[in-house]
Tab-separated table of C-alpha atoms in Angstrom:
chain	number	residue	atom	x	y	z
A	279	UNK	CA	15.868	137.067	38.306
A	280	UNK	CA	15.149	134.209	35.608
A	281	UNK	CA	11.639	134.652	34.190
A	282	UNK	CA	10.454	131.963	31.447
A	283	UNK	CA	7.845	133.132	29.074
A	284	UNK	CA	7.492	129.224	27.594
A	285	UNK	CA	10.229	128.939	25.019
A	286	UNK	CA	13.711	130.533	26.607
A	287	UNK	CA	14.847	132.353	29.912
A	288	UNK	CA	15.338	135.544	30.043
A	289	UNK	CA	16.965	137.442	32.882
A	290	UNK	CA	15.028	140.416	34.555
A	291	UNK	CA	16.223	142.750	37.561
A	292	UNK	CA	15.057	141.992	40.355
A	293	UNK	CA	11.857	143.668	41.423
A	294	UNK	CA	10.333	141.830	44.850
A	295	UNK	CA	7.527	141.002	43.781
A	296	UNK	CA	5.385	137.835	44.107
A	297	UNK	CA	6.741	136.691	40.664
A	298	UNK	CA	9.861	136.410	41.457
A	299	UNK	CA	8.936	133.710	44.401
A	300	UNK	CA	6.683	131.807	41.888
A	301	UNK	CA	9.711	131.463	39.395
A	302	UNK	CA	12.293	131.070	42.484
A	303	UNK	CA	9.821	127.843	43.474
A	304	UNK	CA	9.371	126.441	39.840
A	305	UNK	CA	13.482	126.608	39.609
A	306	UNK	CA	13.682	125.039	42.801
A	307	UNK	CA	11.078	122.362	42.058
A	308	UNK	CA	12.818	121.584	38.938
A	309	UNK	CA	10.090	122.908	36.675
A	310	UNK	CA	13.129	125.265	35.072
A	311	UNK	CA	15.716	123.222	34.126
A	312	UNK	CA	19.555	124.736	34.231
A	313	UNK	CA	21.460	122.857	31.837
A	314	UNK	CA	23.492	121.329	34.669
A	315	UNK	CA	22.530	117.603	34.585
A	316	UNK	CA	22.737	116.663	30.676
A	317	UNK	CA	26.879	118.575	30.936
A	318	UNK	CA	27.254	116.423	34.594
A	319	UNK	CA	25.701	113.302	32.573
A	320	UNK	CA	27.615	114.049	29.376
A	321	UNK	CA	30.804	114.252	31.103
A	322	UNK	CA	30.370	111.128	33.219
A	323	UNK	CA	29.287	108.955	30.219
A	324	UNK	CA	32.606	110.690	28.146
A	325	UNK	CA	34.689	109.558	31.714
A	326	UNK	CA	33.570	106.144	31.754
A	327	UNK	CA	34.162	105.480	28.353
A	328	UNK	CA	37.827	107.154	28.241
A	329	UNK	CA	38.702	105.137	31.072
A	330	UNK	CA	37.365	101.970	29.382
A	331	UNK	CA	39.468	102.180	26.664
A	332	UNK	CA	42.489	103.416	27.880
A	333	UNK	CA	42.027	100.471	30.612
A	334	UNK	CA	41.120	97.913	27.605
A	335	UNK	CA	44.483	99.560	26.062
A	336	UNK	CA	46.854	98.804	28.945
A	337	UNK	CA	46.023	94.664	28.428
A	338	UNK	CA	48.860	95.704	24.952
A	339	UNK	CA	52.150	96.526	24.456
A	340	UNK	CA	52.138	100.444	25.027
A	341	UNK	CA	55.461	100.976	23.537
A	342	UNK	CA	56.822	105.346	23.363
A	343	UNK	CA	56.011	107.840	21.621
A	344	UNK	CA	58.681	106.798	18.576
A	345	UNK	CA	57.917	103.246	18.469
A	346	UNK	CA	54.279	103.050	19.482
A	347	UNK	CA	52.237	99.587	20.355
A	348	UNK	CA	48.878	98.480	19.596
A	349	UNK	CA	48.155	99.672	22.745
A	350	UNK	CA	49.345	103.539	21.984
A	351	UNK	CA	46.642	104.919	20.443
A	352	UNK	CA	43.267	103.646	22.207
A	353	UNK	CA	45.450	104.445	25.642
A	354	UNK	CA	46.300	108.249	24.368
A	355	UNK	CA	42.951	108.671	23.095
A	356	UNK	CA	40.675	107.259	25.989
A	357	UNK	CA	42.786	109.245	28.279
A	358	UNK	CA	42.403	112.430	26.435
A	359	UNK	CA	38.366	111.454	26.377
A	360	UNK	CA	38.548	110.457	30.163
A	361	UNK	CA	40.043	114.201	30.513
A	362	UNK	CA	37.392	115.989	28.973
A	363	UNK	CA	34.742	114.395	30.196
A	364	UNK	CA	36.530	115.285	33.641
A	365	UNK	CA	36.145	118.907	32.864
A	366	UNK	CA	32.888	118.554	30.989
A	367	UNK	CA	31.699	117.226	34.928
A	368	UNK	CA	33.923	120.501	36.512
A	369	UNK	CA	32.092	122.837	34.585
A	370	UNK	CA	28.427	121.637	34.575
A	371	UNK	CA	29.304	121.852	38.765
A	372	UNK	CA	30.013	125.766	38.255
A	373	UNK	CA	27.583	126.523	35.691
A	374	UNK	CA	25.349	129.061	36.639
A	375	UNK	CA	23.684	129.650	33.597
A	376	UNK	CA	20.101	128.339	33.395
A	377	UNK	CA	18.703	127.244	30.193
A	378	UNK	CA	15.731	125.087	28.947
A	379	UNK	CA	17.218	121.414	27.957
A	380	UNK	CA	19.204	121.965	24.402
A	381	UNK	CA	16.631	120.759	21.246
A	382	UNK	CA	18.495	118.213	19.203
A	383	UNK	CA	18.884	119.377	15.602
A	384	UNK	CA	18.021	115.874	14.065
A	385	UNK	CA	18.875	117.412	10.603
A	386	UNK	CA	22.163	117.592	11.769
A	387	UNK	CA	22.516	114.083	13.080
A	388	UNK	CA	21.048	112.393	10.590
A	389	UNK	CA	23.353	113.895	7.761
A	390	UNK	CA	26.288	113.138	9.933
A	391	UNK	CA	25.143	109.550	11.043
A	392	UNK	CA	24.615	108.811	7.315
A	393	UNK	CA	27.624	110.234	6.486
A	394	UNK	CA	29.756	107.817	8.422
A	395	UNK	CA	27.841	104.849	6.926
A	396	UNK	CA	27.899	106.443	3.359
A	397	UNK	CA	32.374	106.226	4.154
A	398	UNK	CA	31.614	102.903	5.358
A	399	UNK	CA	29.903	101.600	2.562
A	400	UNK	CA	31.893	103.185	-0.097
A	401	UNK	CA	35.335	103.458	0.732
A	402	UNK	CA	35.650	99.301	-0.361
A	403	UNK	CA	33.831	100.141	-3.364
A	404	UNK	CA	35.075	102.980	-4.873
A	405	UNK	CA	37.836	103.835	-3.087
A	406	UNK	CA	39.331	106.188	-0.324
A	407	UNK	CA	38.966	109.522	-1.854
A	408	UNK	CA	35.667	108.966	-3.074
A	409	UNK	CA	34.526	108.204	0.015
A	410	UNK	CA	35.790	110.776	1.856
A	411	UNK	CA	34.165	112.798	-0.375
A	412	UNK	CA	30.470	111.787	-0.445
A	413	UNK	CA	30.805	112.059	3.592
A	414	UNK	CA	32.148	115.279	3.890
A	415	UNK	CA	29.020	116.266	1.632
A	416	UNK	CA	26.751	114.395	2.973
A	417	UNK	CA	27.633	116.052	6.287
A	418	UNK	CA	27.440	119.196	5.105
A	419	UNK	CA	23.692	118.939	3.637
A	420	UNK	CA	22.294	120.180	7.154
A	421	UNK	CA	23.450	124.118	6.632
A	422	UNK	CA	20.957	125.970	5.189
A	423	UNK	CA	20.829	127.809	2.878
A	424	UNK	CA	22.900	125.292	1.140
A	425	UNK	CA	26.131	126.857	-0.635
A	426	UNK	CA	27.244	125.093	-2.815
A	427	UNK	CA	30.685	126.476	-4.217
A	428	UNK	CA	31.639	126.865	-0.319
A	429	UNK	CA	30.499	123.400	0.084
A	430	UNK	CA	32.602	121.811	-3.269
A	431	UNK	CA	35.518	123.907	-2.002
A	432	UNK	CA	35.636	122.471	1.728
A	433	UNK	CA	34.663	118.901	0.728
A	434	UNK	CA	37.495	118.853	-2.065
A	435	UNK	CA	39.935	120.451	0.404
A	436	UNK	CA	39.027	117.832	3.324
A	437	UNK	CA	39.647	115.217	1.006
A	438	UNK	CA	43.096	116.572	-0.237
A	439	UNK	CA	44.389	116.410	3.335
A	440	UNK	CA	42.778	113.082	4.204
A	441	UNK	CA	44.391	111.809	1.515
A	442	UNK	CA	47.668	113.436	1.970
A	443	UNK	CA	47.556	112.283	5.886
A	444	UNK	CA	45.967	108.811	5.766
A	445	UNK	CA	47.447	107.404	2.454
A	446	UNK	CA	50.431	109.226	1.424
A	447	UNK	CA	52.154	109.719	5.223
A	448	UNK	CA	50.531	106.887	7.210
A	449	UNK	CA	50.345	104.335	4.321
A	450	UNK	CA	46.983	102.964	5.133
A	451	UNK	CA	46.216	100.220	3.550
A	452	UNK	CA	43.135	101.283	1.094
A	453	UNK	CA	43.301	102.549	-2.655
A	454	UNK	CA	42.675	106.413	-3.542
A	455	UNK	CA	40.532	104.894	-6.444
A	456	UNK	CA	38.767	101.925	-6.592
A	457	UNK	CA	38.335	98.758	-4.799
């Protein structure tokens, strides 16, 4: 049996009695909620978008895999997307689980929402590396307690490969340093 006391569920054995018909009714009323529509909502929302782009894609030259098209990318990407929002909608069907809707950590979304426009901002100011950088620890400003040799470490390491990936072997076209 799923009992509620206010803040989280908590399962009990079953014992027949008269509480277990009031929670049975608030569950079935909707008064508990299990977790199922925000995944089934989630999922469709992740579908429709996938299958936007990867549509959008097919209106370019696709090319292979060894000599991809402009059209490569956003159709391997909103397919993959399309995909998991396809088993994001599977799985909120079989969940069984019951939950109280998921808080939103808003500490955690705003350091990562002004993380991306930090890298936005900065990387045609003072460069790629920089930039990549001051996101990464921007981002990482929501864990508490705050660490910060862990922090230096990851953020320095991060950048190393972004750099290594994005401007050594893909050649993009932006300076390490610098605008």
């Amino acid at each position: 049996m799923i009992v509620s006391n206010g803040t989280r569920l908590e399962v009990r054995p079953y014992n027949g009695g008269k509480e277990t018909c009031r929670h049975a009714r608030e569950a079935c009323m909707g008064k508990i909620s299990t977790g199922a529509a925000p995944r089934f909502l989630g999922g469709t929302l992740l579908l429709v978008i996938g299958a936007g782009f990867a549509a959008g894609a097919l209106r370019y030259e696709v090319g292979g895999v060894t000599t991809m098209g402009p059209g490569f990318a956003p159709l391997v990407l909103g397919s993959l997307l399309a995909v998991l929002g396809l088993v994001e909608i599977i799985q909120s069907t079989r969940s069984t689980s019951a939950e109280i809707g998921a808080s939103i950590e808003w500490a955690a979304t705003f350091c990562v929402l002004s993380a991306v426009l930090a890298f936005a901002v900065l990387i045609g100011t003072i460069g790629f590396d920089p930039a990549v950088f001051a996101a990464v620890m921007i981002s990482m400003l929501w864990d508490r307690p705050i660490r910060l040799m862990r922090s230096l470490v990851l953020t320095a390491s991060v950048t190393l490969f972004a750099d290594i990936v994005f401007l050594r072997l893909l050649a993009l076209p932006y300076r390490a340093f610098g605008s």
